[in-house]
Amino acid sequence: MKLHTTATLALLLFLLLAPPSLRVSMAGSEFCDGKCAIRCSKASRHDDCLKYCGICCATCSCVPPGTSGNKDACPCYRDMTTGHGNRTRPKCP
């Protein structure tokens, strides 16, 4: 029990003293969070949209403008897919 408590305290101390750049990268980027909030603002499955948009934005460093369409503005985002073969679908909202 004491080892578990010591490890937990060490982790908390590390997170508190971590450089700001590490804390930002762990929390997500402001760029992606802002762009995805706009992109997913009208989505019926808002949480799923934000999740996949965030993944795509982190990989591609871009999000198409607007709430839908316009994917040609970001080819990497447009071309990401899930699955293989007949089950391939666009990954990014």
PDB file of N, CA and C in Angstrom:
ATOM      1  N   MET A   1       0.822  -1.189   0.000  1.00  0.00           N
ATOM      2  CA  MET A   1       0.000   0.000   0.000  1.00  0.00           C
ATOM      3  C   MET A   1       0.866   1.254   0.000  1.00  0.00           C
ATOM      4  N   LYS A   2       1.947   1.215   0.774  1.00  0.00           N
ATOM      5  CA  LYS A   2       2.821   2.377   0.866  1.00  0.00           C
ATOM      6  C   LYS A   2       3.495   2.664  -0.479  1.00  0.00           C
ATOM      7  N   LEU A   3       3.872   1.613  -1.217  1.00  0.00           N
ATOM      8  CA  LEU A   3       4.501   1.784  -2.529  1.00  0.00           C
ATOM      9  C   LEU A   3       3.521   2.429  -3.504  1.00  0.00           C
ATOM     10  N   HIS A   4       2.269   2.021  -3.463  1.00  0.00           N
ATOM     11  CA  HIS A   4       1.235   2.589  -4.334  1.00  0.00           C
ATOM     12  C   HIS A   4       1.053   4.085  -4.049  1.00  0.00           C
ATOM     13  N   THR A   5       1.008   4.439  -2.782  1.00  0.00           N
ATOM     14  CA  THR A   5       0.845   5.840  -2.387  1.00  0.00           C
ATOM     15  C   THR A   5       2.054   6.658  -2.809  1.00  0.00           C
ATOM     16  N   THR A   6       3.248   6.121  -2.643  1.00  0.00           N
ATOM     17  CA  THR A   6       4.471   6.818  -3.035  1.00  0.00           C
ATOM     18  C   THR A   6       4.508   7.037  -4.541  1.00  0.00           C
ATOM     19  N   ALA A   7       4.129   6.037  -5.302  1.00  0.00           N
ATOM     20  CA  ALA A   7       4.119   6.167  -6.764  1.00  0.00           C
ATOM     21  C   ALA A   7       3.100   7.203  -7.207  1.00  0.00           C
ATOM     22  N   THR A   8       1.941   7.220  -6.577  1.00  0.00           N
ATOM     23  CA  THR A   8       0.906   8.198  -6.914  1.00  0.00           C
ATOM     24  C   THR A   8       1.390   9.610  -6.603  1.00  0.00           C
ATOM     25  N   LEU A   9       1.997   9.792  -5.450  1.00  0.00           N
ATOM     26  CA  LEU A   9       2.519  11.115  -5.090  1.00  0.00           C
ATOM     27  C   LEU A   9       3.624  11.556  -6.039  1.00  0.00           C
ATOM     28  N   ALA A  10       4.481  10.626  -6.442  1.00  0.00           N
ATOM     29  CA  ALA A  10       5.551  10.961  -7.382  1.00  0.00           C
ATOM     30  C   ALA A  10       4.975  11.396  -8.725  1.00  0.00           C
ATOM     31  N   LEU A  11       3.945  10.715  -9.185  1.00  0.00           N
ATOM     32  CA  LEU A  11       3.308  11.079 -10.452  1.00  0.00           C
ATOM     33  C   LEU A  11       2.665  12.460 -10.361  1.00  0.00           C
ATOM     34  N   LEU A  12       1.962  12.728  -9.279  1.00  0.00           N
ATOM     35  CA  LEU A  12       1.337  14.039  -9.099  1.00  0.00           C
ATOM     36  C   LEU A  12       2.387  15.148  -9.038  1.00  0.00           C
ATOM     37  N   LEU A  13       3.478  14.898  -8.337  1.00  0.00           N
ATOM     38  CA  LEU A  13       4.556  15.879  -8.251  1.00  0.00           C
ATOM     39  C   LEU A  13       5.161  16.132  -9.633  1.00  0.00           C
ATOM     40  N   PHE A  14       5.360  15.063 -10.396  1.00  0.00           N
ATOM     41  CA  PHE A  14       5.895  15.223 -11.756  1.00  0.00           C
ATOM     42  C   PHE A  14       4.964  16.078 -12.616  1.00  0.00           C
ATOM     43  N   LEU A  15       3.662  15.804 -12.559  1.00  0.00           N
ATOM     44  CA  LEU A  15       2.704  16.558 -13.366  1.00  0.00           C
ATOM     45  C   LEU A  15       2.644  18.027 -12.957  1.00  0.00           C
ATOM     46  N   LEU A  16       2.767  18.292 -11.679  1.00  0.00           N
ATOM     47  CA  LEU A  16       2.751  19.677 -11.211  1.00  0.00           C
ATOM     48  C   LEU A  16       4.000  20.443 -11.625  1.00  0.00           C
ATOM     49  N   LEU A  17       5.130  19.743 -11.682  1.00  0.00           N
ATOM     50  CA  LEU A  17       6.396  20.400 -12.002  1.00  0.00           C
ATOM     51  C   LEU A  17       6.806  20.250 -13.459  1.00  0.00           C
ATOM     52  N   ALA A  18       5.993  19.565 -14.250  1.00  0.00           N
ATOM     53  CA  ALA A  18       6.312  19.341 -15.671  1.00  0.00           C
ATOM     54  C   ALA A  18       6.369  20.681 -16.400  1.00  0.00           C
ATOM     55  N   PRO A  19       7.225  20.774 -17.416  1.00  0.00           N
ATOM     56  CA  PRO A  19       7.282  22.016 -18.187  1.00  0.00           C
ATOM     57  C   PRO A  19       5.944  22.291 -18.868  1.00  0.00           C
ATOM     58  N   PRO A  20       5.599  23.565 -19.070  1.00  0.00           N
ATOM     59  CA  PRO A  20       4.309  23.907 -19.686  1.00  0.00           C
ATOM     60  C   PRO A  20       4.087  23.242 -21.035  1.00  0.00           C
ATOM     61  N   SER A  21       5.134  23.065 -21.833  1.00  0.00           N
ATOM     62  CA  SER A  21       4.967  22.439 -23.145  1.00  0.00           C
ATOM     63  C   SER A  21       4.467  21.009 -23.017  1.00  0.00           C
ATOM     64  N   LEU A  22       4.902  20.291 -22.012  1.00  0.00           N
ATOM     65  CA  LEU A  22       4.427  18.926 -21.788  1.00  0.00           C
ATOM     66  C   LEU A  22       2.965  18.935 -21.365  1.00  0.00           C
ATOM     67  N   ARG A  23       2.590  19.862 -20.486  1.00  0.00           N
ATOM     68  CA  ARG A  23       1.210  19.939 -20.039  1.00  0.00           C
ATOM     69  C   ARG A  23       0.263  20.273 -21.190  1.00  0.00           C
ATOM     70  N   VAL A  24       0.678  21.151 -22.090  1.00  0.00           N
ATOM     71  CA  VAL A  24      -0.162  21.517 -23.224  1.00  0.00           C
ATOM     72  C   VAL A  24      -0.345  20.332 -24.153  1.00  0.00           C
ATOM     73  N   SER A  25       0.741  19.601 -24.438  1.00  0.00           N
ATOM     74  CA  SER A  25       0.628  18.477 -25.364  1.00  0.00           C
ATOM     75  C   SER A  25      -0.243  17.373 -24.783  1.00  0.00           C
ATOM     76  N   MET A  26      -0.271  17.241 -23.461  1.00  0.00           N
ATOM     77  CA  MET A  26      -1.109  16.227 -22.847  1.00  0.00           C
ATOM     78  C   MET A  26      -2.577  16.637 -22.885  1.00  0.00           C
ATOM     79  N   ALA A  27      -2.858  17.919 -22.865  1.00  0.00           N
ATOM     80  CA  ALA A  27      -4.235  18.386 -22.814  1.00  0.00           C
ATOM     81  C   ALA A  27      -4.870  18.501 -24.190  1.00  0.00           C
ATOM     82  N   GLY A  28      -4.114  18.446 -25.246  1.00  0.00           N
ATOM     83  CA  GLY A  28      -4.633  18.669 -26.584  1.00  0.00           C
ATOM     84  C   GLY A  28      -4.207  20.051 -27.042  1.00  0.00           C
ATOM     85  N   SER A  29      -4.332  20.323 -28.304  1.00  0.00           N
ATOM     86  CA  SER A  29      -3.877  21.631 -28.773  1.00  0.00           C
ATOM     87  C   SER A  29      -5.043  22.597 -28.879  1.00  0.00           C
ATOM     88  N   GLU A  30      -4.772  23.850 -28.595  1.00  0.00           N
ATOM     89  CA  GLU A  30      -5.806  24.877 -28.708  1.00  0.00           C
ATOM     90  C   GLU A  30      -6.267  24.997 -30.155  1.00  0.00           C
ATOM     91  N   PHE A  31      -5.334  24.852 -31.110  1.00  0.00           N
ATOM     92  CA  PHE A  31      -5.679  24.940 -32.527  1.00  0.00           C
ATOM     93  C   PHE A  31      -6.734  23.887 -32.876  1.00  0.00           C
ATOM     94  N   CYS A  32      -6.439  22.627 -32.565  1.00  0.00           N
ATOM     95  CA  CYS A  32      -7.367  21.540 -32.909  1.00  0.00           C
ATOM     96  C   CYS A  32      -8.675  21.653 -32.128  1.00  0.00           C
ATOM     97  N   ASP A  33      -8.582  21.988 -30.843  1.00  0.00           N
ATOM     98  CA  ASP A  33      -9.797  22.103 -30.040  1.00  0.00           C
ATOM     99  C   ASP A  33     -10.733  23.169 -30.610  1.00  0.00           C
ATOM    100  N   GLY A  34     -10.176  24.299 -30.997  1.00  0.00           N
ATOM    101  CA  GLY A  34     -10.990  25.387 -31.545  1.00  0.00           C
ATOM    102  C   GLY A  34     -11.584  25.054 -32.899  1.00  0.00           C
ATOM    103  N   LYS A  35     -10.739  24.520 -33.790  1.00  0.00           N
ATOM    104  CA  LYS A  35     -11.226  24.166 -35.126  1.00  0.00           C
ATOM    105  C   LYS A  35     -12.273  23.062 -35.062  1.00  0.00           C
ATOM    106  N   CYS A  36     -12.052  22.065 -34.203  1.00  0.00           N
ATOM    107  CA  CYS A  36     -13.003  20.955 -34.099  1.00  0.00           C
ATOM    108  C   CYS A  36     -14.310  21.400 -33.434  1.00  0.00           C
ATOM    109  N   ALA A  37     -14.243  22.351 -32.526  1.00  0.00           N
ATOM    110  CA  ALA A  37     -15.470  22.868 -31.913  1.00  0.00           C
ATOM    111  C   ALA A  37     -16.359  23.493 -32.982  1.00  0.00           C
ATOM    112  N   ILE A  38     -15.758  24.214 -33.912  1.00  0.00           N
ATOM    113  CA  ILE A  38     -16.519  24.811 -35.014  1.00  0.00           C
ATOM    114  C   ILE A  38     -17.026  23.720 -35.949  1.00  0.00           C
ATOM    115  N   ARG A  39     -16.134  22.806 -36.326  1.00  0.00           N
ATOM    116  CA  ARG A  39     -16.479  21.740 -37.270  1.00  0.00           C
ATOM    117  C   ARG A  39     -17.637  20.891 -36.744  1.00  0.00           C
ATOM    118  N   CYS A  40     -17.654  20.619 -35.454  1.00  0.00           N
ATOM    119  CA  CYS A  40     -18.630  19.702 -34.870  1.00  0.00           C
ATOM    120  C   CYS A  40     -19.820  20.408 -34.219  1.00  0.00           C
ATOM    121  N   SER A  41     -19.915  21.718 -34.376  1.00  0.00           N
ATOM    122  CA  SER A  41     -20.955  22.477 -33.681  1.00  0.00           C
ATOM    123  C   SER A  41     -22.381  22.048 -34.051  1.00  0.00           C
ATOM    124  N   LYS A  42     -22.586  21.526 -35.233  1.00  0.00           N
ATOM    125  CA  LYS A  42     -23.932  21.110 -35.649  1.00  0.00           C
ATOM    126  C   LYS A  42     -24.081  19.596 -35.748  1.00  0.00           C
ATOM    127  N   ALA A  43     -23.084  18.851 -35.301  1.00  0.00           N
ATOM    128  CA  ALA A  43     -23.123  17.387 -35.404  1.00  0.00           C
ATOM    129  C   ALA A  43     -24.149  16.800 -34.442  1.00  0.00           C
ATOM    130  N   SER A  44     -24.865  15.784 -34.885  1.00  0.00           N
ATOM    131  CA  SER A  44     -25.850  15.136 -34.015  1.00  0.00           C
ATOM    132  C   SER A  44     -25.152  14.307 -32.935  1.00  0.00           C
ATOM    133  N   ARG A  45     -23.982  13.759 -33.240  1.00  0.00           N
ATOM    134  CA  ARG A  45     -23.186  12.998 -32.267  1.00  0.00           C
ATOM    135  C   ARG A  45     -21.949  13.825 -31.933  1.00  0.00           C
ATOM    136  N   HIS A  46     -22.172  14.901 -31.210  1.00  0.00           N
ATOM    137  CA  HIS A  46     -21.165  15.919 -30.937  1.00  0.00           C
ATOM    138  C   HIS A  46     -19.880  15.343 -30.327  1.00  0.00           C
ATOM    139  N   ASP A  47     -19.995  14.482 -29.312  1.00  0.00           N
ATOM    140  CA  ASP A  47     -18.815  13.931 -28.649  1.00  0.00           C
ATOM    141  C   ASP A  47     -17.985  13.068 -29.591  1.00  0.00           C
ATOM    142  N   ASP A  48     -18.642  12.241 -30.395  1.00  0.00           N
ATOM    143  CA  ASP A  48     -17.919  11.408 -31.357  1.00  0.00           C
ATOM    144  C   ASP A  48     -17.229  12.275 -32.407  1.00  0.00           C
ATOM    145  N   CYS A  49     -17.936  13.299 -32.852  1.00  0.00           N
ATOM    146  CA  CYS A  49     -17.366  14.208 -33.849  1.00  0.00           C
ATOM    147  C   CYS A  49     -16.100  14.864 -33.303  1.00  0.00           C
ATOM    148  N   LEU A  50     -16.159  15.367 -32.073  1.00  0.00           N
ATOM    149  CA  LEU A  50     -14.995  16.009 -31.471  1.00  0.00           C
ATOM    150  C   LEU A  50     -13.834  15.031 -31.321  1.00  0.00           C
ATOM    151  N   LYS A  51     -14.136  13.798 -30.943  1.00  0.00           N
ATOM    152  CA  LYS A  51     -13.093  12.785 -30.762  1.00  0.00           C
ATOM    153  C   LYS A  51     -12.358  12.523 -32.072  1.00  0.00           C
ATOM    154  N   TYR A  52     -13.106  12.221 -33.127  1.00  0.00           N
ATOM    155  CA  TYR A  52     -12.467  11.875 -34.397  1.00  0.00           C
ATOM    156  C   TYR A  52     -11.858  13.086 -35.087  1.00  0.00           C
ATOM    157  N   CYS A  53     -12.483  14.232 -34.957  1.00  0.00           N
ATOM    158  CA  CYS A  53     -11.908  15.447 -35.518  1.00  0.00           C
ATOM    159  C   CYS A  53     -10.569  15.738 -34.843  1.00  0.00           C
ATOM    160  N   GLY A  54     -10.499  15.565 -33.519  1.00  0.00           N
ATOM    161  CA  GLY A  54      -9.254  15.791 -32.782  1.00  0.00           C
ATOM    162  C   GLY A  54      -8.143  14.856 -33.226  1.00  0.00           C
ATOM    163  N   ILE A  55      -8.493  13.591 -33.447  1.00  0.00           N
ATOM    164  CA  ILE A  55      -7.507  12.611 -33.915  1.00  0.00           C
ATOM    165  C   ILE A  55      -6.997  13.004 -35.299  1.00  0.00           C
ATOM    166  N   CYS A  56      -7.918  13.358 -36.180  1.00  0.00           N
ATOM    167  CA  CYS A  56      -7.539  13.733 -37.547  1.00  0.00           C
ATOM    168  C   CYS A  56      -6.723  15.021 -37.566  1.00  0.00           C
ATOM    169  N   CYS A  57      -7.121  15.994 -36.761  1.00  0.00           N
ATOM    170  CA  CYS A  57      -6.406  17.263 -36.711  1.00  0.00           C
ATOM    171  C   CYS A  57      -4.986  17.066 -36.181  1.00  0.00           C
ATOM    172  N   ALA A  58      -4.831  16.241 -35.161  1.00  0.00           N
ATOM    173  CA  ALA A  58      -3.499  15.996 -34.607  1.00  0.00           C
ATOM    174  C   ALA A  58      -2.589  15.347 -35.644  1.00  0.00           C
ATOM    175  N   THR A  59      -3.133  14.485 -36.470  1.00  0.00           N
ATOM    176  CA  THR A  59      -2.346  13.809 -37.499  1.00  0.00           C
ATOM    177  C   THR A  59      -2.056  14.731 -38.674  1.00  0.00           C
ATOM    178  N   CYS A  60      -3.047  15.492 -39.100  1.00  0.00           N
ATOM    179  CA  CYS A  60      -2.943  16.283 -40.331  1.00  0.00           C
ATOM    180  C   CYS A  60      -2.576  17.747 -40.109  1.00  0.00           C
ATOM    181  N   SER A  61      -2.717  18.229 -38.893  1.00  0.00           N
ATOM    182  CA  SER A  61      -2.470  19.645 -38.563  1.00  0.00           C
ATOM    183  C   SER A  61      -3.369  20.592 -39.339  1.00  0.00           C
ATOM    184  N   CYS A  62      -4.557  20.138 -39.678  1.00  0.00           N
ATOM    185  CA  CYS A  62      -5.536  21.002 -40.324  1.00  0.00           C
ATOM    186  C   CYS A  62      -6.926  20.412 -40.153  1.00  0.00           C
ATOM    187  N   VAL A  63      -7.918  21.285 -40.260  1.00  0.00           N
ATOM    188  CA  VAL A  63      -9.327  20.908 -40.214  1.00  0.00           C
ATOM    189  C   VAL A  63     -10.016  21.739 -41.289  1.00  0.00           C
ATOM    190  N   PRO A  64     -10.824  21.120 -42.138  1.00  0.00           N
ATOM    191  CA  PRO A  64     -11.525  21.904 -43.170  1.00  0.00           C
ATOM    192  C   PRO A  64     -12.422  22.968 -42.541  1.00  0.00           C
ATOM    193  N   PRO A  65     -12.586  24.094 -43.209  1.00  0.00           N
ATOM    194  CA  PRO A  65     -13.435  25.150 -42.668  1.00  0.00           C
ATOM    195  C   PRO A  65     -14.915  24.768 -42.713  1.00  0.00           C
ATOM    196  N   GLY A  66     -15.693  25.371 -41.852  1.00  0.00           N
ATOM    197  CA  GLY A  66     -17.137  25.146 -41.845  1.00  0.00           C
ATOM    198  C   GLY A  66     -17.536  23.945 -41.015  1.00  0.00           C
ATOM    199  N   THR A  67     -18.823  23.645 -41.025  1.00  0.00           N
ATOM    200  CA  THR A  67     -19.359  22.547 -40.223  1.00  0.00           C
ATOM    201  C   THR A  67     -19.462  21.231 -40.987  1.00  0.00           C
ATOM    202  N   SER A  68     -19.311  21.282 -42.315  1.00  0.00           N
ATOM    203  CA  SER A  68     -19.301  20.049 -43.118  1.00  0.00           C
ATOM    204  C   SER A  68     -18.723  20.369 -44.491  1.00  0.00           C
ATOM    205  N   GLY A  69     -18.396  19.316 -45.223  1.00  0.00           N
ATOM    206  CA  GLY A  69     -17.846  19.498 -46.566  1.00  0.00           C
ATOM    207  C   GLY A  69     -16.483  20.181 -46.536  1.00  0.00           C
ATOM    208  N   ASN A  70     -16.128  20.811 -47.621  1.00  0.00           N
ATOM    209  CA  ASN A  70     -14.871  21.554 -47.774  1.00  0.00           C
ATOM    210  C   ASN A  70     -13.617  20.723 -47.502  1.00  0.00           C
ATOM    211  N   LYS A  71     -13.716  19.390 -47.596  1.00  0.00           N
ATOM    212  CA  LYS A  71     -12.583  18.546 -47.242  1.00  0.00           C
ATOM    213  C   LYS A  71     -11.414  18.664 -48.210  1.00  0.00           C
ATOM    214  N   ASP A  72     -11.635  19.206 -49.400  1.00  0.00           N
ATOM    215  CA  ASP A  72     -10.529  19.394 -50.331  1.00  0.00           C
ATOM    216  C   ASP A  72      -9.518  20.415 -49.814  1.00  0.00           C
ATOM    217  N   ALA A  73      -9.926  21.237 -48.852  1.00  0.00           N
ATOM    218  CA  ALA A  73      -9.015  22.208 -48.259  1.00  0.00           C
ATOM    219  C   ALA A  73      -7.950  21.521 -47.408  1.00  0.00           C
ATOM    220  N   CYS A  74      -8.171  20.278 -47.048  1.00  0.00           N
ATOM    221  CA  CYS A  74      -7.229  19.516 -46.221  1.00  0.00           C
ATOM    222  C   CYS A  74      -7.212  18.062 -46.709  1.00  0.00           C
ATOM    223  N   PRO A  75      -6.414  17.756 -47.735  1.00  0.00           N
ATOM    224  CA  PRO A  75      -6.409  16.410 -48.320  1.00  0.00           C
ATOM    225  C   PRO A  75      -6.081  15.295 -47.327  1.00  0.00           C
ATOM    226  N   CYS A  76      -5.165  15.535 -46.403  1.00  0.00           N
ATOM    227  CA  CYS A  76      -4.820  14.507 -45.414  1.00  0.00           C
ATOM    228  C   CYS A  76      -6.051  14.145 -44.593  1.00  0.00           C
ATOM    229  N   TYR A  77      -6.772  15.145 -44.135  1.00  0.00           N
ATOM    230  CA  TYR A  77      -7.997  14.962 -43.352  1.00  0.00           C
ATOM    231  C   TYR A  77      -9.036  14.220 -44.180  1.00  0.00           C
ATOM    232  N   ARG A  78      -9.178  14.618 -45.422  1.00  0.00           N
ATOM    233  CA  ARG A  78     -10.155  14.013 -46.336  1.00  0.00           C
ATOM    234  C   ARG A  78      -9.865  12.536 -46.583  1.00  0.00           C
ATOM    235  N   ASP A  79      -8.598  12.163 -46.691  1.00  0.00           N
ATOM    236  CA  ASP A  79      -8.222  10.817 -47.116  1.00  0.00           C
ATOM    237  C   ASP A  79      -8.071   9.802 -45.981  1.00  0.00           C
ATOM    238  N   MET A  80      -8.189  10.219 -44.727  1.00  0.00           N
ATOM    239  CA  MET A  80      -8.084   9.262 -43.622  1.00  0.00           C
ATOM    240  C   MET A  80      -9.336   8.385 -43.588  1.00  0.00           C
ATOM    241  N   THR A  81      -9.142   7.071 -43.462  1.00  0.00           N
ATOM    242  CA  THR A  81     -10.267   6.134 -43.446  1.00  0.00           C
ATOM    243  C   THR A  81     -10.147   5.152 -42.291  1.00  0.00           C
ATOM    244  N   THR A  82     -11.261   4.507 -41.969  1.00  0.00           N
ATOM    245  CA  THR A  82     -11.274   3.437 -40.978  1.00  0.00           C
ATOM    246  C   THR A  82     -11.536   2.127 -41.705  1.00  0.00           C
ATOM    247  N   GLY A  83     -11.171   1.039 -41.097  1.00  0.00           N
ATOM    248  CA  GLY A  83     -11.463  -0.269 -41.671  1.00  0.00           C
ATOM    249  C   GLY A  83     -10.634  -0.580 -42.904  1.00  0.00           C
ATOM    250  N   HIS A  84     -10.934  -1.735 -43.488  1.00  0.00           N
ATOM    251  CA  HIS A  84     -10.221  -2.215 -44.673  1.00  0.00           C
ATOM    252  C   HIS A  84     -11.214  -2.872 -45.619  1.00  0.00           C
ATOM    253  N   GLY A  85     -10.885  -2.935 -46.879  1.00  0.00           N
ATOM    254  CA  GLY A  85     -11.729  -3.608 -47.863  1.00  0.00           C
ATOM    255  C   GLY A  85     -13.077  -2.956 -48.023  1.00  0.00           C
ATOM    256  N   ASN A  86     -14.137  -3.752 -47.969  1.00  0.00           N
ATOM    257  CA  ASN A  86     -15.505  -3.259 -48.163  1.00  0.00           C
ATOM    258  C   ASN A  86     -16.012  -2.384 -47.023  1.00  0.00           C
ATOM    259  N   ARG A  87     -15.355  -2.433 -45.868  1.00  0.00           N
ATOM    260  CA  ARG A  87     -15.824  -1.684 -44.694  1.00  0.00           C
ATOM    261  C   ARG A  87     -15.115  -0.349 -44.532  1.00  0.00           C
ATOM    262  N   THR A  88     -14.370   0.088 -45.513  1.00  0.00           N
ATOM    263  CA  THR A  88     -13.651   1.354 -45.435  1.00  0.00           C
ATOM    264  C   THR A  88     -14.623   2.530 -45.460  1.00  0.00           C
ATOM    265  N   ARG A  89     -14.463   3.417 -44.482  1.00  0.00           N
ATOM    266  CA  ARG A  89     -15.296   4.621 -44.397  1.00  0.00           C
ATOM    267  C   ARG A  89     -14.418   5.802 -44.042  1.00  0.00           C
ATOM    268  N   PRO A  90     -14.864   7.017 -44.352  1.00  0.00           N
ATOM    269  CA  PRO A  90     -14.094   8.187 -43.932  1.00  0.00           C
ATOM    270  C   PRO A  90     -13.986   8.225 -42.411  1.00  0.00           C
ATOM    271  N   LYS A  91     -12.817   8.565 -41.902  1.00  0.00           N
ATOM    272  CA  LYS A  91     -12.605   8.636 -40.462  1.00  0.00           C
ATOM    273  C   LYS A  91     -12.929  10.013 -39.918  1.00  0.00           C
ATOM    274  N   CYS A  92     -12.638  11.027 -40.682  1.00  0.00           N
ATOM    275  CA  CYS A  92     -12.747  12.409 -40.201  1.00  0.00           C
ATOM    276  C   CYS A  92     -14.095  13.014 -40.558  1.00  0.00           C
ATOM    277  N   PRO A  93     -14.718  13.675 -39.575  1.00  0.00           N
ATOM    278  CA  PRO A  93     -16.035  14.272 -39.817  1.00  0.00           C
ATOM    279  C   PRO A  93     -15.967  15.505 -40.704  1.00  0.00           C
TER     280      PRO A  93
END
